[in-house]
Short mmCIF file of C-alpha atoms in Angstrom, two decimals:
data_model
loop_
_atom_site.label_atom_id
_atom_site.label_comp_id
_atom_site.label_asym_id
_atom_site.label_seq_id
_atom_site.Cartn_x
_atom_site.Cartn_y
_atom_site.Cartn_z
CA MET A 1 10.72 24.88 16.20
CA MET A 2 10.13 22.03 18.91
CA ALA A 3 14.05 22.27 19.24
CA LEU A 4 13.74 26.29 19.76
CA LEU A 5 10.74 25.75 22.02
CA LEU A 6 12.36 23.40 24.06
CA LYS A 7 15.61 25.05 24.36
CA SER A 8 13.61 27.71 25.38
CA TYR A 9 12.13 25.91 27.95
CA GLN A 10 14.59 24.21 29.27
CA SER A 11 16.32 27.78 30.17
CA LEU A 12 13.31 28.41 31.88
CA LEU A 13 13.47 25.10 34.11
CA ARG A 14 17.22 26.30 34.54
CA GLY A 15 16.18 29.08 36.34
CA SER A 16 14.22 29.18 39.38
CA ALA A 17 11.54 31.47 39.43
CA VAL A 18 9.08 30.17 37.02
CA PRO A 19 5.74 29.88 37.93
CA ARG A 20 3.68 26.44 37.05
CA ARG A 21 1.21 28.38 34.85
CA SER A 22 3.94 29.64 32.44
CA MET A 23 5.61 25.86 32.11
CA ALA A 24 2.28 24.45 31.44
CA ALA A 25 1.64 27.33 28.79
CA ALA A 26 4.89 26.58 27.19
CA ARG A 27 3.93 22.95 26.85
CA GLU A 28 0.96 23.07 25.39
CA THR A 29 2.45 25.72 22.95
CA ALA A 30 4.97 23.22 22.23
CA GLY A 31 2.25 20.22 21.53
CA SER A 32 0.10 22.24 19.75
CA SER A 33 2.70 23.08 17.19
CA LYS A 34 4.33 20.37 16.45
CA LYS A 35 2.94 16.39 16.35
CA SER A 36 4.90 13.99 17.52
CA LEU A 37 5.38 11.14 15.20
CA ASP A 38 7.51 7.37 16.11
CA LEU A 39 8.64 5.87 13.34
CA PHE A 40 9.43 1.79 14.18
CA TYR A 41 11.86 0.42 11.99
CA ASP A 42 14.06 -2.30 10.91
CA VAL A 43 17.24 -1.99 8.42
CA VAL A 44 16.45 -5.74 7.10
CA SER A 45 13.00 -4.31 5.38
CA PRO A 46 13.42 -2.21 2.30
CA TYR A 47 9.56 -1.08 2.65
CA SER A 48 11.21 0.74 5.92
CA TRP A 49 13.64 2.36 4.03
CA PHE A 50 11.29 4.38 2.22
CA GLY A 51 9.21 5.15 4.61
CA PHE A 52 12.17 6.58 6.87
CA GLU A 53 13.63 8.04 3.60
CA VAL A 54 9.85 9.97 3.35
CA VAL A 55 9.42 10.79 6.34
CA CYS A 56 13.06 12.61 6.77
CA ARG A 57 12.16 14.88 3.66
CA TYR A 58 8.46 15.98 5.15
CA ARG A 59 9.37 16.34 8.31
CA GLN A 60 10.04 20.24 8.26
CA ILE A 61 6.78 20.56 6.02
CA TRP A 62 4.64 18.19 8.17
CA ASN A 63 5.89 20.44 11.02
CA ILE A 64 6.67 16.62 13.06
CA ASP A 65 9.17 15.89 15.69
CA LEU A 66 10.05 12.49 14.50
CA HIS A 67 11.77 9.92 16.27
CA PHE A 68 13.29 7.22 15.45
CA ARG A 69 12.50 3.75 17.05
CA PRO A 70 14.34 0.85 15.58
CA VAL A 71 13.01 -2.62 16.39
CA PHE A 72 13.76 -6.15 15.51
CA LEU A 73 11.12 -7.19 12.97
CA ALA A 74 11.81 -10.93 12.53
CA GLY A 75 10.58 -10.30 16.93
CA ILE A 76 7.47 -8.48 15.30
CA MET A 77 6.51 -11.12 12.62
CA LYS A 78 6.94 -14.02 14.92
CA ALA A 79 4.94 -12.15 17.81
CA THR A 80 1.85 -11.67 15.46
CA GLY A 81 2.19 -15.06 13.58
CA ASN A 82 2.56 -12.57 10.20
CA GLN A 83 4.91 -14.19 7.33
CA PRO A 84 6.82 -12.47 5.16
CA PRO A 85 5.01 -11.80 2.09
CA ALA A 86 7.94 -12.91 0.01
CA THR A 87 6.88 -16.55 1.87
CA LEU A 88 3.72 -17.02 -0.80
CA PRO A 89 5.97 -17.59 -4.57
CA LYS A 90 3.52 -14.74 -6.68
CA LYS A 91 3.77 -12.57 -4.21
CA ALA A 92 7.74 -12.99 -4.04
CA GLU A 93 8.06 -12.48 -7.59
CA TYR A 94 6.04 -9.51 -7.69
CA LEU A 95 7.30 -7.83 -4.83
CA ASN A 96 11.20 -7.63 -7.12
CA MET A 97 9.49 -5.78 -9.37
CA ASP A 98 7.09 -3.43 -6.64
CA ILE A 99 10.65 -2.58 -4.84
CA LEU A 100 12.42 -1.44 -8.14
CA ARG A 101 9.28 0.33 -9.17
CA VAL A 102 8.67 2.23 -5.95
CA ALA A 103 12.52 2.65 -5.20
CA LYS A 104 12.18 4.70 -8.68
CA TYR A 105 8.99 6.83 -7.87
CA TYR A 106 10.60 7.61 -4.04
CA GLN A 107 14.23 8.31 -5.72
CA VAL A 108 15.60 5.79 -3.07
CA PRO A 109 19.11 3.65 -4.43
CA VAL A 110 17.60 0.25 -3.71
CA GLN A 111 18.82 -2.86 -5.40
CA LEU A 112 17.60 -6.20 -5.03
CA VAL A 113 19.41 -8.75 -2.55
CA SER A 114 21.20 -11.57 -4.54
CA ASP A 115 20.13 -13.93 -1.79
CA PHE A 116 17.15 -12.95 -0.38
CA PHE A 117 16.60 -16.15 1.70
CA GLY A 118 20.29 -16.16 3.29
CA THR A 119 20.56 -12.30 3.41
CA VAL A 120 17.36 -11.26 4.84
CA ILE A 121 15.62 -14.34 6.58
CA GLN A 122 19.00 -16.65 7.43
CA LYS A 123 21.64 -13.60 8.14
CA GLY A 124 18.84 -11.02 9.63
CA SER A 125 19.48 -7.79 11.10
CA LEU A 126 19.83 -8.18 15.15
CA PRO A 127 23.56 -7.27 15.64
CA ALA A 128 22.89 -4.50 13.05
CA MET A 129 19.52 -2.77 15.01
CA ARG A 130 21.17 -3.71 18.53
CA PHE A 131 23.96 -1.42 17.52
CA ILE A 132 21.25 1.55 16.07
CA THR A 133 19.69 0.85 19.36
CA ALA A 134 23.58 1.56 21.38
CA VAL A 135 24.07 4.33 19.31
CA ASP A 136 20.27 5.41 19.93
CA ALA A 137 21.23 5.68 23.73
CA SER A 138 24.32 7.16 23.97
CA GLN A 139 24.51 9.35 21.03
CA PRO A 140 20.66 9.71 19.55
CA GLN A 141 22.24 12.51 16.82
CA TYR A 142 23.88 9.62 14.78
CA VAL A 143 20.63 7.31 14.38
CA GLU A 144 20.13 8.67 11.07
CA PRO A 145 22.85 9.17 9.25
CA ILE A 146 23.76 5.46 10.78
CA SER A 147 20.50 3.57 9.93
CA ARG A 148 20.39 5.18 6.39
CA GLU A 149 24.09 3.33 5.80
CA LEU A 150 23.37 0.19 6.93
CA TRP A 151 20.21 0.50 4.97
CA MET A 152 23.18 1.59 2.08
CA ARG A 153 24.93 -1.33 2.93
CA ILE A 154 22.22 -4.58 2.48
CA TRP A 155 19.39 -3.02 0.05
CA SER A 156 21.45 -1.27 -2.19
CA ARG A 157 24.83 -2.95 -2.30
CA ASP A 158 23.98 -5.84 -1.16
CA GLU A 159 26.60 -5.96 1.58
CA ASP A 160 26.95 -7.74 4.34
CA ILE A 161 25.00 -5.72 8.12
CA VAL A 162 25.65 -8.03 10.83
CA LYS A 163 29.89 -8.80 11.02
CA PRO A 164 31.53 -6.02 13.24
CA GLU A 165 33.46 -4.91 10.63
CA SER A 166 30.67 -3.99 8.02
CA ILE A 167 28.74 -2.67 11.23
CA LEU A 168 31.66 -0.23 11.59
CA ALA A 169 32.27 0.75 8.40
CA ALA A 170 28.84 2.00 8.17
CA ALA A 171 29.29 3.81 11.31
CA GLU A 172 32.42 5.81 9.80
CA LYS A 173 30.42 6.57 6.72
CA ALA A 174 28.18 8.33 8.80
CA GLY A 175 30.69 10.16 10.27
CA LEU A 176 30.95 8.82 13.95
CA PRO A 177 34.50 8.11 15.12
CA LEU A 178 36.45 5.29 15.25
CA GLU A 179 36.85 4.81 18.71
CA ASP A 180 33.52 5.83 19.86
CA ALA A 181 32.01 2.89 17.25
CA ARG A 182 33.96 0.60 19.04
CA LYS A 183 32.57 1.30 22.46
CA ILE A 184 28.91 1.66 21.53
CA LEU A 185 29.71 -1.88 19.90
CA GLU A 186 30.95 -3.40 22.57
CA MET A 187 27.96 -1.68 24.41
CA SER A 188 25.27 -3.34 21.93
CA ASN A 189 26.19 -6.66 23.48
CA SER A 190 25.09 -5.72 26.78
CA PRO A 191 21.78 -7.03 28.24
CA GLU A 192 20.52 -2.72 28.64
CA ILE A 193 21.06 -2.46 25.18
CA LYS A 194 19.68 -5.59 24.31
CA ASN A 195 16.58 -4.97 27.08
CA ARG A 196 16.06 -2.15 25.17
CA LEU A 197 15.67 -3.57 22.07
CA LYS A 198 13.37 -5.93 23.21
CA GLU A 199 11.43 -2.83 25.21
CA THR A 200 10.96 -1.05 21.94
CA THR A 201 9.81 -3.99 19.84
CA ASP A 202 6.87 -4.72 22.45
CA GLN A 203 6.14 -1.37 22.16
CA ALA A 204 5.96 -1.24 18.86
CA LEU A 205 3.82 -4.61 19.69
CA LYS A 206 1.45 -2.55 22.17
CA TYR A 207 0.58 -0.46 19.46
CA GLY A 208 -0.90 -3.00 17.05
CA ALA A 209 2.19 -3.09 15.31
CA PHE A 210 2.26 -6.46 13.11
CA GLY A 211 5.11 -5.27 10.14
CA LEU A 212 7.00 -2.41 9.02
CA PRO A 213 7.19 0.10 9.02
CA SER A 214 4.99 1.00 11.52
CA PHE A 215 4.14 4.83 11.88
CA VAL A 216 2.84 6.16 15.38
CA PHE A 217 1.39 9.42 16.73
CA HIS A 218 -1.13 10.54 19.16
CA VAL A 219 -4.76 12.01 18.55
CA ASN A 220 -6.62 13.23 21.96
CA GLY A 221 -4.07 10.89 23.98
CA LYS A 222 -5.07 8.11 22.09
CA PRO A 223 -2.15 6.51 20.07
CA GLN A 224 -2.81 6.21 16.10
CA LEU A 225 -1.16 3.31 14.36
CA ILE A 226 -0.49 3.30 10.35
CA PHE A 227 1.18 0.34 8.57
CA GLY A 228 3.48 0.50 5.75
CA SER A 229 5.25 2.67 3.20
CA ASP A 230 1.99 2.82 1.19
CA ARG A 231 0.25 4.55 3.16
CA LEU A 232 2.31 7.77 3.48
CA GLU A 233 -0.02 10.58 1.66
CA LEU A 234 -2.52 9.23 4.46
CA LEU A 235 -0.42 9.62 6.89
CA GLY A 236 0.51 13.18 5.61
CA SER A 237 -3.24 13.60 5.06
CA LEU A 238 -3.93 12.77 8.58
CA LEU A 239 -0.84 14.44 10.85
CA GLU A 240 -2.35 17.85 9.39
CA SER A 241 -6.02 17.41 10.27
CA PRO A 242 -6.73 15.08 12.94
CA GLN A 243 -9.19 15.92 14.34
CA GLU A 244 -11.46 16.16 11.52
CA HIS A 245 -11.04 12.72 10.82
CA CYS A 246 -11.63 11.71 14.67
CA GLY A 247 -14.20 9.89 16.23
CA GLU A 248 -16.35 10.74 19.77
CA ALA A 249 -13.09 8.74 21.26
CA GLY A 250 -10.24 10.06 19.75
CA LEU A 251 -9.38 7.33 17.42
CA LEU A 252 -9.32 7.45 14.07
CA TYR A 253 -12.09 5.21 12.78
CA ARG A 254 -12.64 2.77 14.78
CA HIS A 255 -16.05 0.49 13.73
CA GLY A 256 -18.84 2.58 14.08
CA GLU A 257 -17.38 5.96 14.97
CA ASN A 258 -17.41 7.08 11.05
CA MET B 1 -10.32 9.84 -27.85
CA MET B 2 -9.61 6.02 -28.59
CA ALA B 3 -13.36 5.86 -28.71
CA LEU B 4 -13.72 8.93 -31.48
CA LEU B 5 -10.68 7.16 -33.13
CA LEU B 6 -12.49 3.89 -32.63
CA LYS B 7 -15.54 4.69 -34.36
CA SER B 8 -13.79 6.38 -37.26
CA TYR B 9 -11.52 2.84 -37.27
CA GLN B 10 -14.64 1.07 -37.48
CA SER B 11 -16.41 3.04 -40.35
CA LEU B 12 -12.95 2.55 -42.75
CA LEU B 13 -13.55 -0.88 -41.45
CA ARG B 14 -16.91 -1.07 -42.83
CA GLY B 15 -16.04 0.64 -46.06
CA SER B 16 -13.97 -1.78 -48.42
CA ALA B 17 -11.45 0.47 -50.11
CA VAL B 18 -8.75 0.84 -47.32
CA PRO B 19 -4.91 0.07 -47.99
CA ARG B 20 -3.20 -1.89 -45.31
CA ARG B 21 -0.93 0.76 -44.50
CA SER B 22 -3.83 3.05 -43.39
CA MET B 23 -5.23 0.44 -41.21
CA ALA B 24 -1.25 0.33 -39.62
CA ALA B 25 -1.08 3.56 -39.44
CA ALA B 26 -4.53 3.99 -37.42
CA ARG B 27 -3.90 1.51 -34.92
CA GLU B 28 -0.64 2.94 -34.30
CA THR B 29 -2.33 6.57 -33.68
CA ALA B 30 -4.89 5.07 -31.39
CA GLY B 31 -2.33 3.20 -29.47
CA SER B 32 0.15 5.72 -28.80
CA SER B 33 -2.71 8.22 -28.04
CA LYS B 34 -4.47 6.03 -24.98
CA LYS B 35 -3.04 3.34 -22.76
CA SER B 36 -4.75 0.41 -22.18
CA LEU B 37 -5.75 -0.41 -18.82
CA ASP B 38 -7.28 -3.73 -17.20
CA LEU B 39 -8.51 -3.52 -14.08
CA PHE B 40 -9.63 -6.88 -12.11
CA TYR B 41 -11.76 -6.75 -9.46
CA ASP B 42 -14.53 -8.24 -7.27
CA VAL B 43 -17.13 -6.24 -5.17
CA VAL B 44 -16.64 -8.51 -2.21
CA SER B 45 -12.74 -6.49 -1.94
CA PRO B 46 -13.82 -3.22 -0.46
CA TYR B 47 -9.82 -2.60 -1.74
CA SER B 48 -11.16 -2.73 -5.52
CA TRP B 49 -13.94 -0.54 -4.74
CA PHE B 50 -11.18 1.96 -3.84
CA GLY B 51 -9.13 0.73 -7.20
CA PHE B 52 -12.34 1.32 -9.30
CA GLU B 53 -13.27 4.89 -7.92
CA VAL B 54 -10.04 5.96 -8.15
CA VAL B 55 -9.28 4.96 -12.06
CA CYS B 56 -12.65 5.56 -13.06
CA ARG B 57 -12.02 9.22 -11.85
CA TYR B 58 -8.85 9.44 -13.55
CA ARG B 59 -9.51 7.83 -16.99
CA GLN B 60 -9.96 11.12 -18.60
CA ILE B 61 -6.66 13.04 -17.05
CA TRP B 62 -4.35 9.56 -17.45
CA ASN B 63 -6.10 9.46 -20.88
CA ILE B 64 -6.50 5.66 -21.06
CA ASP B 65 -8.65 3.63 -22.28
CA LEU B 66 -10.50 1.63 -19.24
CA HIS B 67 -11.24 -1.94 -19.15
CA PHE B 68 -13.51 -3.86 -16.41
CA ARG B 69 -12.14 -7.16 -16.18
CA PRO B 70 -14.45 -8.69 -13.38
CA VAL B 71 -12.87 -11.63 -11.79
CA PHE B 72 -13.32 -14.02 -8.68
CA LEU B 73 -11.45 -13.64 -5.81
CA ALA B 74 -12.26 -16.60 -4.12
CA GLY B 75 -10.81 -18.13 -7.55
CA ILE B 76 -7.25 -15.91 -7.36
CA MET B 77 -6.84 -16.96 -3.69
CA LYS B 78 -7.12 -20.36 -3.81
CA ALA B 79 -5.09 -20.82 -6.63
CA THR B 80 -2.03 -18.94 -5.35
CA GLY B 81 -1.95 -19.95 -1.62
CA ASN B 82 -2.74 -16.86 -0.60
CA GLN B 83 -5.21 -15.79 2.36
CA PRO B 84 -6.88 -13.05 3.20
CA PRO B 85 -5.20 -10.48 5.14
CA ALA B 86 -7.80 -10.41 7.58
CA THR B 87 -6.82 -14.23 8.86
CA LEU B 88 -4.27 -12.78 11.10
CA PRO B 89 -5.52 -11.26 14.31
CA LYS B 90 -3.84 -8.55 14.31
CA LYS B 91 -3.83 -7.33 10.72
CA ALA B 92 -8.16 -8.07 10.80
CA GLU B 93 -7.87 -4.92 13.85
CA TYR B 94 -5.53 -2.82 11.47
CA LEU B 95 -7.83 -3.55 8.48
CA ASN B 96 -10.73 -2.56 9.77
CA MET B 97 -9.28 0.90 10.71
CA ASP B 98 -7.34 1.16 7.33
CA ILE B 99 -10.25 0.43 5.48
CA LEU B 100 -12.35 3.30 6.86
CA ARG B 101 -9.48 6.30 6.61
CA VAL B 102 -8.88 5.51 3.29
CA ALA B 103 -12.29 5.51 2.02
CA LYS B 104 -12.54 9.14 3.85
CA TYR B 105 -9.16 10.15 1.94
CA TYR B 106 -10.60 8.47 -1.11
CA GLN B 107 -14.27 9.82 -0.26
CA VAL B 108 -15.61 6.35 -1.30
CA PRO B 109 -18.35 5.80 1.19
CA VAL B 110 -17.05 2.52 2.35
CA GLN B 111 -18.42 1.39 5.90
CA LEU B 112 -17.09 -1.83 7.84
CA VAL B 113 -19.67 -5.24 7.43
CA SER B 114 -20.83 -6.33 10.41
CA ASP B 115 -19.87 -9.71 10.04
CA PHE B 116 -17.12 -10.23 8.10
CA PHE B 117 -16.54 -13.93 7.96
CA GLY B 118 -20.25 -14.50 7.07
CA THR B 119 -20.58 -12.13 4.40
CA VAL B 120 -16.95 -11.96 2.91
CA ILE B 121 -15.81 -15.43 3.65
CA GLN B 122 -18.63 -17.72 3.51
CA LYS B 123 -21.47 -15.93 1.70
CA GLY B 124 -18.69 -14.59 -0.47
CA SER B 125 -19.66 -12.85 -4.55
CA LEU B 126 -20.01 -15.72 -6.92
CA PRO B 127 -23.58 -14.94 -8.01
CA ALA B 128 -22.70 -11.12 -8.20
CA MET B 129 -19.89 -11.62 -9.93
CA ARG B 130 -21.80 -13.57 -12.50
CA PHE B 131 -24.34 -11.67 -13.46
CA ILE B 132 -21.37 -8.35 -13.64
CA THR B 133 -19.98 -10.94 -16.37
CA ALA B 134 -23.24 -11.47 -17.84
CA VAL B 135 -23.70 -7.74 -18.23
CA ASP B 136 -20.52 -7.78 -19.37
CA ALA B 137 -21.15 -9.99 -22.32
CA SER B 138 -24.49 -8.35 -23.20
CA GLN B 139 -24.86 -4.87 -22.13
CA PRO B 140 -21.22 -3.79 -21.07
CA GLN B 141 -22.31 0.10 -20.61
CA TYR B 142 -23.63 -1.09 -17.67
CA VAL B 143 -20.71 -2.91 -15.79
CA GLU B 144 -19.39 0.12 -14.44
CA PRO B 145 -22.87 1.16 -12.41
CA ILE B 146 -24.14 -2.39 -11.36
CA SER B 147 -20.74 -2.81 -10.13
CA ARG B 148 -20.92 0.35 -7.96
CA GLU B 149 -24.38 -0.16 -6.52
CA LEU B 150 -23.09 -4.01 -5.63
CA TRP B 151 -20.43 -2.57 -3.40
CA MET B 152 -22.74 0.27 -2.19
CA ARG B 153 -24.54 -2.91 -1.22
CA ILE B 154 -22.05 -4.94 0.73
CA TRP B 155 -19.62 -2.46 1.20
CA SER B 156 -21.57 0.88 2.35
CA ARG B 157 -25.01 -0.59 3.45
CA ASP B 158 -24.48 -3.92 5.16
CA GLU B 159 -26.63 -5.34 2.15
CA ASP B 160 -26.94 -9.01 0.79
CA ILE B 161 -25.65 -9.42 -2.94
CA VAL B 162 -25.77 -12.63 -3.67
CA LYS B 163 -29.58 -13.47 -3.90
CA PRO B 164 -31.48 -12.73 -7.34
CA GLU B 165 -33.67 -10.10 -5.51
CA SER B 166 -30.73 -8.19 -4.28
CA ILE B 167 -28.65 -8.73 -7.53
CA LEU B 168 -31.87 -7.43 -9.61
CA ALA B 169 -32.22 -4.33 -7.10
CA ALA B 170 -28.83 -3.28 -7.92
CA ALA B 171 -29.00 -3.50 -11.33
CA GLU B 172 -32.89 -1.56 -10.35
CA LYS B 173 -30.58 1.20 -9.03
CA ALA B 174 -28.07 1.07 -12.15
CA GLY B 175 -30.76 2.06 -14.95
CA LEU B 176 -30.55 -1.52 -16.04
CA PRO B 177 -34.71 -2.09 -17.49
CA LEU B 178 -35.65 -4.64 -15.25
CA GLU B 179 -36.90 -7.50 -17.92
CA ASP B 180 -33.29 -7.00 -19.16
CA ALA B 181 -31.93 -7.57 -15.94
CA ARG B 182 -33.89 -10.90 -15.49
CA LYS B 183 -32.63 -12.21 -18.49
CA ILE B 184 -29.37 -11.41 -17.74
CA LEU B 185 -29.59 -12.75 -14.83
CA GLU B 186 -30.58 -16.03 -15.90
CA MET B 187 -28.02 -15.87 -18.10
CA SER B 188 -25.23 -16.04 -15.38
CA ASN B 189 -26.08 -19.21 -14.58
CA SER B 190 -25.30 -20.24 -18.19
CA PRO B 191 -21.82 -22.71 -18.79
CA GLU B 192 -20.76 -20.01 -21.29
CA ILE B 193 -20.46 -16.86 -18.50
CA LYS B 194 -19.36 -19.56 -15.67
CA ASN B 195 -16.94 -20.31 -18.01
CA ARG B 196 -16.65 -16.53 -19.00
CA LEU B 197 -15.70 -15.85 -15.66
CA LYS B 198 -13.49 -18.06 -15.68
CA GLU B 199 -11.09 -17.00 -18.03
CA THR B 200 -11.06 -14.26 -16.98
CA THR B 201 -9.75 -15.11 -13.41
CA ASP B 202 -7.53 -17.22 -14.91
CA GLN B 203 -6.52 -14.53 -16.89
CA ALA B 204 -5.50 -12.53 -14.28
CA LEU B 205 -3.62 -15.22 -12.44
CA LYS B 206 -1.47 -15.84 -15.83
CA TYR B 207 -0.87 -11.98 -15.42
CA GLY B 208 0.69 -12.94 -11.83
CA ALA B 209 -2.38 -11.92 -10.05
CA PHE B 210 -2.60 -13.01 -6.20
CA GLY B 211 -5.49 -10.74 -4.85
CA LEU B 212 -6.73 -7.93 -5.70
CA PRO B 213 -7.12 -4.95 -7.57
CA SER B 214 -5.16 -5.71 -10.08
CA PHE B 215 -4.18 -4.05 -13.12
CA VAL B 216 -2.56 -4.35 -15.71
CA PHE B 217 -1.15 -2.36 -18.71
CA HIS B 218 1.33 -2.79 -21.46
CA VAL B 219 5.00 -2.03 -22.45
CA ASN B 220 5.82 -2.57 -25.61
CA GLY B 221 3.64 -5.75 -25.65
CA LYS B 222 5.00 -6.72 -22.61
CA PRO B 223 2.02 -6.75 -19.55
CA GLN B 224 2.96 -4.43 -16.33
CA LEU B 225 1.14 -6.06 -13.34
CA ILE B 226 0.61 -3.47 -10.21
CA PHE B 227 -1.16 -4.90 -7.35
CA GLY B 228 -3.53 -3.02 -4.53
CA SER B 229 -5.30 0.38 -4.52
CA ASP B 230 -1.70 1.94 -2.40
CA ARG B 231 -0.10 1.94 -5.43
CA LEU B 232 -2.64 4.26 -7.67
CA GLU B 233 0.01 7.18 -7.11
CA LEU B 234 3.15 4.81 -8.98
CA LEU B 235 0.17 3.30 -11.34
CA GLY B 236 -0.40 7.59 -12.66
CA SER B 237 3.28 8.23 -12.88
CA LEU B 238 4.00 4.43 -14.81
CA LEU B 239 0.78 5.68 -16.93
CA GLU B 240 2.09 8.74 -17.73
CA SER B 241 5.79 7.52 -18.88
CA PRO B 242 6.27 4.43 -18.87
CA GLN B 243 9.20 4.12 -21.72
CA GLU B 244 11.18 6.20 -18.93
CA HIS B 245 10.84 3.26 -16.08
CA CYS B 246 11.47 0.50 -18.46
CA GLY B 247 14.46 -1.96 -18.59
CA GLU B 248 15.71 -3.59 -21.92
CA ALA B 249 13.24 -5.90 -22.31
CA GLY B 250 10.29 -3.31 -21.91
CA LEU B 251 9.26 -4.75 -18.13
CA LEU B 252 9.45 -2.39 -15.26
CA TYR B 253 12.10 -3.44 -12.74
CA ARG B 254 12.94 -7.15 -13.04
CA HIS B 255 16.13 -8.00 -11.28
CA GLY B 256 19.21 -6.69 -12.59
CA GLU B 257 17.27 -4.31 -15.42
CA ASN B 258 17.29 -0.73 -12.92
#
């Protein structure tokens, strides 16, 4: 509905005899009918994949305008002093089971990587996340399928996602013409794209993110951070009736406002 | 139903002319009709309270025989090298909001404590968990209401849970006669009870626990660990159809068995 409203709003803008009040009213209508949700994610994170697929499935039901915000998880961890949960041996052992249980529960085809340290910690995802960022800057309609194809590579088929040929293969599967994909890949090494990824990562940090996936929506102009793929039921509930859950400052439960 | 089956099973046992096959059959029937679920918890943990209330609510629907297993969270953290999540400043900030959001979502009356470090880290819960352990050893029917009353003190009214008078006040609210409560409080300092708490904590560790709440149930004789109050939907789904989710070894998704 946002798309439809925006279209008619844009055609209003293209006309010249539009009184200010109508524009404000149109904006108000769009605002009240559709909530905006930012999803901050990195394809190196399997839990981000769960969050990504579930919000993609529910965006119609929750009536949200979903914004994909590709960020660099390693940057978030470093800035906040957070450690990957698998750093703790007992937790690492448990997480292998947990990831596969949740995969089955949400029907997302995650399989474990054979070499977690080499794949996730050492190789990481920087070239992949720069590529997604460049896609977002040039052909944003491909961000969703390309992110999914990169997750399919690393977290379903245990394949590389940092070499140019790996990224081009994912782009091809996502339907991006090869020539465009090559240009975007080149563009992904430009200072503009590097900065853009850094800026989006900084914005997640500004919202209070310390890990991924992180979701942000606004209530009375105040950003609300929800962390983790294990808060999706809560996220749905908050998106449906945010006012009901708010303290006076428009924040969802800061200390003393409950 | 387990209670009913157990009662008739015990009356069979009290009789003398019970053929072995009937006993095995009775056990089999009990096993197939009711699943056993261990809940490892510590009242110092607000997320344990969410897990506790939700499994209490769902025990009839899930048809489970619920076993309360009081343990000492600080012992689990120390043994596994785990740190309280609030150790990370950004996470601490988020968790204050998260706890209150989840409290509202699950309708559990959690309020934040005014001095987290002093209450949770410095004072902790050792006398309270020893008392619950002594109740479990002597009058187990009071474990549920006493645990709840201790949570009401620390995590709803920001009251002490380590002084004798605090523990006796919680016991009184739970309906335990004062004279019994005093005896149990004395008993809670005995080597037997100290050992019993330590043993239950060690058992949680043996199952792979690294934090609380932790849930354990068995599939084909193999223990299955579920960690956290944010896996309750998954827990319900696994309890309903564990076989469907199992690999060949009877384990729920260890690597390579999916």
